[in-house]
Backbone as numpy.savetxt, mean C-alpha at the origin, in Angstrom:
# Nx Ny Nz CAx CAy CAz Cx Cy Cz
11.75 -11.74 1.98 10.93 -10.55 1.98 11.80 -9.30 1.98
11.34 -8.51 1.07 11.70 -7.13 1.53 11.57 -6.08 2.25
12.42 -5.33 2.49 11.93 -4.28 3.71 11.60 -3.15 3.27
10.97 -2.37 3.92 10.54 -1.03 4.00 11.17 -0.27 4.63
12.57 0.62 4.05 13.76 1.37 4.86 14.05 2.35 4.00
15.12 2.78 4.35 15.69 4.00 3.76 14.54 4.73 3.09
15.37 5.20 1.60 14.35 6.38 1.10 13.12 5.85 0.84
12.50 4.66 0.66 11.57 4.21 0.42 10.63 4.50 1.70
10.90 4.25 3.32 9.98 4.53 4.38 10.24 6.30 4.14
10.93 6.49 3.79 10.73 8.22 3.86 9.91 8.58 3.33
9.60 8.38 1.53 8.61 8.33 0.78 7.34 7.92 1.63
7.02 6.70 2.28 6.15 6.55 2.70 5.48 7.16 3.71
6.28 7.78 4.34 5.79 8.85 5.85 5.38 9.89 5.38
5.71 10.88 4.17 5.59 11.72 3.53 4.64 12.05 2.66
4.01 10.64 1.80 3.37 10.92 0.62 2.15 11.03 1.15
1.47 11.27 0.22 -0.29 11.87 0.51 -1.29 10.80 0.26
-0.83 10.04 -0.96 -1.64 9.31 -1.32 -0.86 7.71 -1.81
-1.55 6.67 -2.01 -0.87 5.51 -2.68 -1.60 4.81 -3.40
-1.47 4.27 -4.66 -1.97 3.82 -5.51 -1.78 1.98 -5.75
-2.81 1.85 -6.04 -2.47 -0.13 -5.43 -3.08 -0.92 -6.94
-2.18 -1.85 -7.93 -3.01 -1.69 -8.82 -2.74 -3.35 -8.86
-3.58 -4.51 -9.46 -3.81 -5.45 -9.53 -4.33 -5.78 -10.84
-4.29 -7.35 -11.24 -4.38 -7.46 -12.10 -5.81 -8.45 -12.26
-6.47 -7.94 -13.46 -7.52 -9.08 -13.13 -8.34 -9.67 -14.69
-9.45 -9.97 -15.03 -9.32 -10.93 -15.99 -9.75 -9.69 -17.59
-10.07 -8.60 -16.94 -10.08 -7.06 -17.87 -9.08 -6.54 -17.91
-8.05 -6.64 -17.50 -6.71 -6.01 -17.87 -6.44 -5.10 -16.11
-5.53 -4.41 -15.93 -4.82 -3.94 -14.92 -6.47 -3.23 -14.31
-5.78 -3.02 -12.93 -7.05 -1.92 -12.43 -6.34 -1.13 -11.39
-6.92 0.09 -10.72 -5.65 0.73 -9.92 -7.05 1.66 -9.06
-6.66 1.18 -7.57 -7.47 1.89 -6.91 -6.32 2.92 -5.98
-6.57 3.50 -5.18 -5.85 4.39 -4.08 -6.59 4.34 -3.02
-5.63 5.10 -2.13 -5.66 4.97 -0.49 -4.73 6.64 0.01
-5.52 7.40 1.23 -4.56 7.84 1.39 -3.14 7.48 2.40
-2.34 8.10 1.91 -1.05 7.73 2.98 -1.30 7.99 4.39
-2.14 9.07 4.88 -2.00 8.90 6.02 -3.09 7.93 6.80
-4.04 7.57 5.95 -4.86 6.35 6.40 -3.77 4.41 6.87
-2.79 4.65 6.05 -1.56 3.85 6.12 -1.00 3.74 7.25
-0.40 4.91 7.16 0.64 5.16 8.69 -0.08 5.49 9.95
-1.23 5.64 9.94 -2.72 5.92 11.25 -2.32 4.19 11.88
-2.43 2.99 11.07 -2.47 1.73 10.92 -0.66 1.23 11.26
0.21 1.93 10.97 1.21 1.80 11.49 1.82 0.45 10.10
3.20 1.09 9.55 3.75 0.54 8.72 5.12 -0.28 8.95
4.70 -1.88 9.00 5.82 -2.44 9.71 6.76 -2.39 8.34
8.28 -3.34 8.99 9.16 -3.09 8.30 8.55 -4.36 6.67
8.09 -5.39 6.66 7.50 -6.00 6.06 6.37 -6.20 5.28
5.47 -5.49 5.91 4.12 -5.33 5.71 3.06 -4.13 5.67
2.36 -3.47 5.19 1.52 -3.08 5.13 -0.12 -3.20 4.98
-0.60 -2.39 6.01 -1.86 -2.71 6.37 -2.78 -1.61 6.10
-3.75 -1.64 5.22 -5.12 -0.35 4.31 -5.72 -0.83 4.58
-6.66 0.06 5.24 -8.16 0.33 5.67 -9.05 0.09 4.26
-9.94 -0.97 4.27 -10.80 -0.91 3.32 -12.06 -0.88 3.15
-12.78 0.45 2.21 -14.05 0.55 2.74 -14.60 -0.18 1.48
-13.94 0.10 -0.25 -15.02 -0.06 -1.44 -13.91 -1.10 -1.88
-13.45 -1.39 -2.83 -12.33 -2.08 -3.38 -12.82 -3.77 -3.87
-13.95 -3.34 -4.06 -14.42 -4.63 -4.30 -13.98 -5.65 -5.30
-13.36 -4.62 -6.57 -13.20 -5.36 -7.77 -11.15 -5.82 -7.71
-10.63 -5.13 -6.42 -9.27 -5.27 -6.26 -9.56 -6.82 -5.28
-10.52 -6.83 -4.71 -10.77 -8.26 -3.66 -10.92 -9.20 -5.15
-12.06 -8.98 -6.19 -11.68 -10.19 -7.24 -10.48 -10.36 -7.84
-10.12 -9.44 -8.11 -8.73 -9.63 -8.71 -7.62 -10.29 -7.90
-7.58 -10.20 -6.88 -6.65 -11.04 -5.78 -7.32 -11.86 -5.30
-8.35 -12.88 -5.82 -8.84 -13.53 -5.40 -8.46 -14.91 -6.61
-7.97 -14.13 -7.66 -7.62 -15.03 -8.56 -5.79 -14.90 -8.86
-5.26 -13.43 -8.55 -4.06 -13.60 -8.56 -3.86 -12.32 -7.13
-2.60 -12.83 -6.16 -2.55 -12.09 -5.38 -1.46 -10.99 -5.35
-0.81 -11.13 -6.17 0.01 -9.93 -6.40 -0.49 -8.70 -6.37
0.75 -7.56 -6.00 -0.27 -6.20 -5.86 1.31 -5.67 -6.51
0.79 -4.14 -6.95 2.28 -3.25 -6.94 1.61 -1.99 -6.52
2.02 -0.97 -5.80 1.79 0.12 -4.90 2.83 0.85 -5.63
2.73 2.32 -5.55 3.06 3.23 -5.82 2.77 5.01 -4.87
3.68 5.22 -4.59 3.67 6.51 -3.87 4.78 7.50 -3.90
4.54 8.98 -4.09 5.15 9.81 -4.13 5.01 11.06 -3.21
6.38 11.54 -3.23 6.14 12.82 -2.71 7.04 14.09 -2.98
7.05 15.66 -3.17 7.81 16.70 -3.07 8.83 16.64 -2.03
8.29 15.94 -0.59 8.87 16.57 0.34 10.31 15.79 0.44
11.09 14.77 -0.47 11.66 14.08 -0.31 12.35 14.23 -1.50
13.78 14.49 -1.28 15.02 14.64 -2.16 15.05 13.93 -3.75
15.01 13.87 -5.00 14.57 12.71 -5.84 16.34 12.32 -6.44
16.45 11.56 -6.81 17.80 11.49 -7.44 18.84 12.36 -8.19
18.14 13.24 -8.62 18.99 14.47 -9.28 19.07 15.93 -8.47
18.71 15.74 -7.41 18.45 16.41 -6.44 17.35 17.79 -5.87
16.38 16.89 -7.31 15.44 18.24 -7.16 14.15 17.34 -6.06
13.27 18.08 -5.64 12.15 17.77 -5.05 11.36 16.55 -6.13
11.02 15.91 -4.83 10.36 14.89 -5.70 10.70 13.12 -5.70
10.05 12.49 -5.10 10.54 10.92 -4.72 9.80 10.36 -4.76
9.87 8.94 -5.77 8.74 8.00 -5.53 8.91 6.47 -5.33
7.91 5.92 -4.67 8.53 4.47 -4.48 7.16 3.10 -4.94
8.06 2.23 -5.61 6.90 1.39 -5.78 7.13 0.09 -5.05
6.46 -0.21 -4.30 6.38 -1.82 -3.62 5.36 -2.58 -4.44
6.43 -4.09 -4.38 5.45 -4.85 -5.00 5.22 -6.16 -3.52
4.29 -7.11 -3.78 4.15 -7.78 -2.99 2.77 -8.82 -3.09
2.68 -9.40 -2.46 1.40 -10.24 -2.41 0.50 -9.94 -1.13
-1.25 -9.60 -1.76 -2.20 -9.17 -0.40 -2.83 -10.00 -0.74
-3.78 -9.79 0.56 -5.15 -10.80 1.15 -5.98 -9.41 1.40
-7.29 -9.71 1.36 -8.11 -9.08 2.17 -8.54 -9.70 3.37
-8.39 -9.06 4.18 -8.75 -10.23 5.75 -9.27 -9.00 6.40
-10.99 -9.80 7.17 -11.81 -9.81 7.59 -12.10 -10.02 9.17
-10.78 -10.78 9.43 -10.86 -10.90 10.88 -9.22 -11.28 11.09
-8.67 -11.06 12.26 -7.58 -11.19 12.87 -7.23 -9.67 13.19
-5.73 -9.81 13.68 -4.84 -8.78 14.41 -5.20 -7.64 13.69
-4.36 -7.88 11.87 -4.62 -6.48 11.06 -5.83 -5.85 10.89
-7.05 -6.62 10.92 -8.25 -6.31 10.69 -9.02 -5.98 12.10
-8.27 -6.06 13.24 -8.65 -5.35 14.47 -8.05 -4.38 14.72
-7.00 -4.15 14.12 -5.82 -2.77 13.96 -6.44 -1.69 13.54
-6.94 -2.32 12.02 -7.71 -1.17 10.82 -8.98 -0.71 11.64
-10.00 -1.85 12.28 -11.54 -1.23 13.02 -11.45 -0.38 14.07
-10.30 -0.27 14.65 -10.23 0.27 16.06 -10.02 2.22 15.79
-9.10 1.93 14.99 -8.78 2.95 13.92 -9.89 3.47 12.90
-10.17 2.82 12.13 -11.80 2.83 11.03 -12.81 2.57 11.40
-13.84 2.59 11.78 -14.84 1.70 12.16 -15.78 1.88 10.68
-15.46 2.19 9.67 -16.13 1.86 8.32 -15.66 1.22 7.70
-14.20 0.44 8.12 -13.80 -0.38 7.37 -14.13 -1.46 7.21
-14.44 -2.39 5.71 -15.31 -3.66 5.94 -14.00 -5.04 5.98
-12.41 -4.42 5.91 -11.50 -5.06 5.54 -10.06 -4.60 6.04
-9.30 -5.55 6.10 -8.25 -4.95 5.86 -7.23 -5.64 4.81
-6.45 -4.96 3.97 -5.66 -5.00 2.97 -4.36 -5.59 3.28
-4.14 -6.54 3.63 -2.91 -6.63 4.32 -1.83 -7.14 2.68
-0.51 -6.59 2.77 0.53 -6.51 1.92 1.99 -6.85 2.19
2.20 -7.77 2.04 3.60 -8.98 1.67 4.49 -8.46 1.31
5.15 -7.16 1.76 6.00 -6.95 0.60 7.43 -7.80 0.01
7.68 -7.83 -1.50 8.25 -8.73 -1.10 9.73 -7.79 -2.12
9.23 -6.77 -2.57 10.50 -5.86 -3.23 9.86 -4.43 -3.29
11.16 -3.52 -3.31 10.58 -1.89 -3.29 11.79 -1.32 -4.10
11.06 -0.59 -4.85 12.09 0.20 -6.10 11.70 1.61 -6.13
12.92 2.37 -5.86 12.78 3.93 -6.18 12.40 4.54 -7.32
11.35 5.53 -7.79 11.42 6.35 -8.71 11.84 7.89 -8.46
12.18 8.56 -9.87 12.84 9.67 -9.69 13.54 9.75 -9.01
């Protein structure tokens, strides 16, 4: 598994929003989340855990393949050429789960959430 460190957790403390896209039997699909709904839920070094209220057609799609790839950016974070601007994509394998730890994490926190998103990561690659 991969971790969630360096500029990549920076990106993640920072960004506003994250984009989660899956694949399913219509071609790619790409829902979002915001970032700070993420880090409310607390972002281990392995895993990530989204509050889920609609995402219905990202639950079929990982219901037949579970791979996910995430994407998030932000200004507030140095980008490689040293202008503003950093982004990071994790890839990994999710579940939607309905009951356990993560999904008592997300309700305690959400109470509209019908889910939680839990995410495997299993590699993370810098953009810009």
């Amino acid at each position: 598994m991969a971790k969630i460190e360096g500029v990549c957790r920076e990106v993640i403390d920072k960004t506003e929003w994250i984009a989660i896209a899956t694949a399913g039997p219509e071609g790619p699909h790409i829902v979002a989340t915001w970032g700070d709904y993420v880090r409310a839920v607390g972002v281990e070094d392995e895993t990530l855990t989204i509050p889920v209220g609609g995402m219905h057609r990202t639950e079929a799609n990982l219901a037949r393949d579970n791979r996910v790839e995430l994407l998030c950016g932000t200004r507030q974070v140095l980008g490689s050429q040293g202008k503003p601007g950093r982004g990071c994509c994790i890839a990994g394998d999710a579940e939607l789960q309905t009951s356990g730890p993560h999904f008592d994490a997300v309700r305690a926190i959400f109470p509209w959430a019908r889910a939680a998103l839990v995410v495997q990561v299993k590699e993370t690659r810098l953009q810009l």
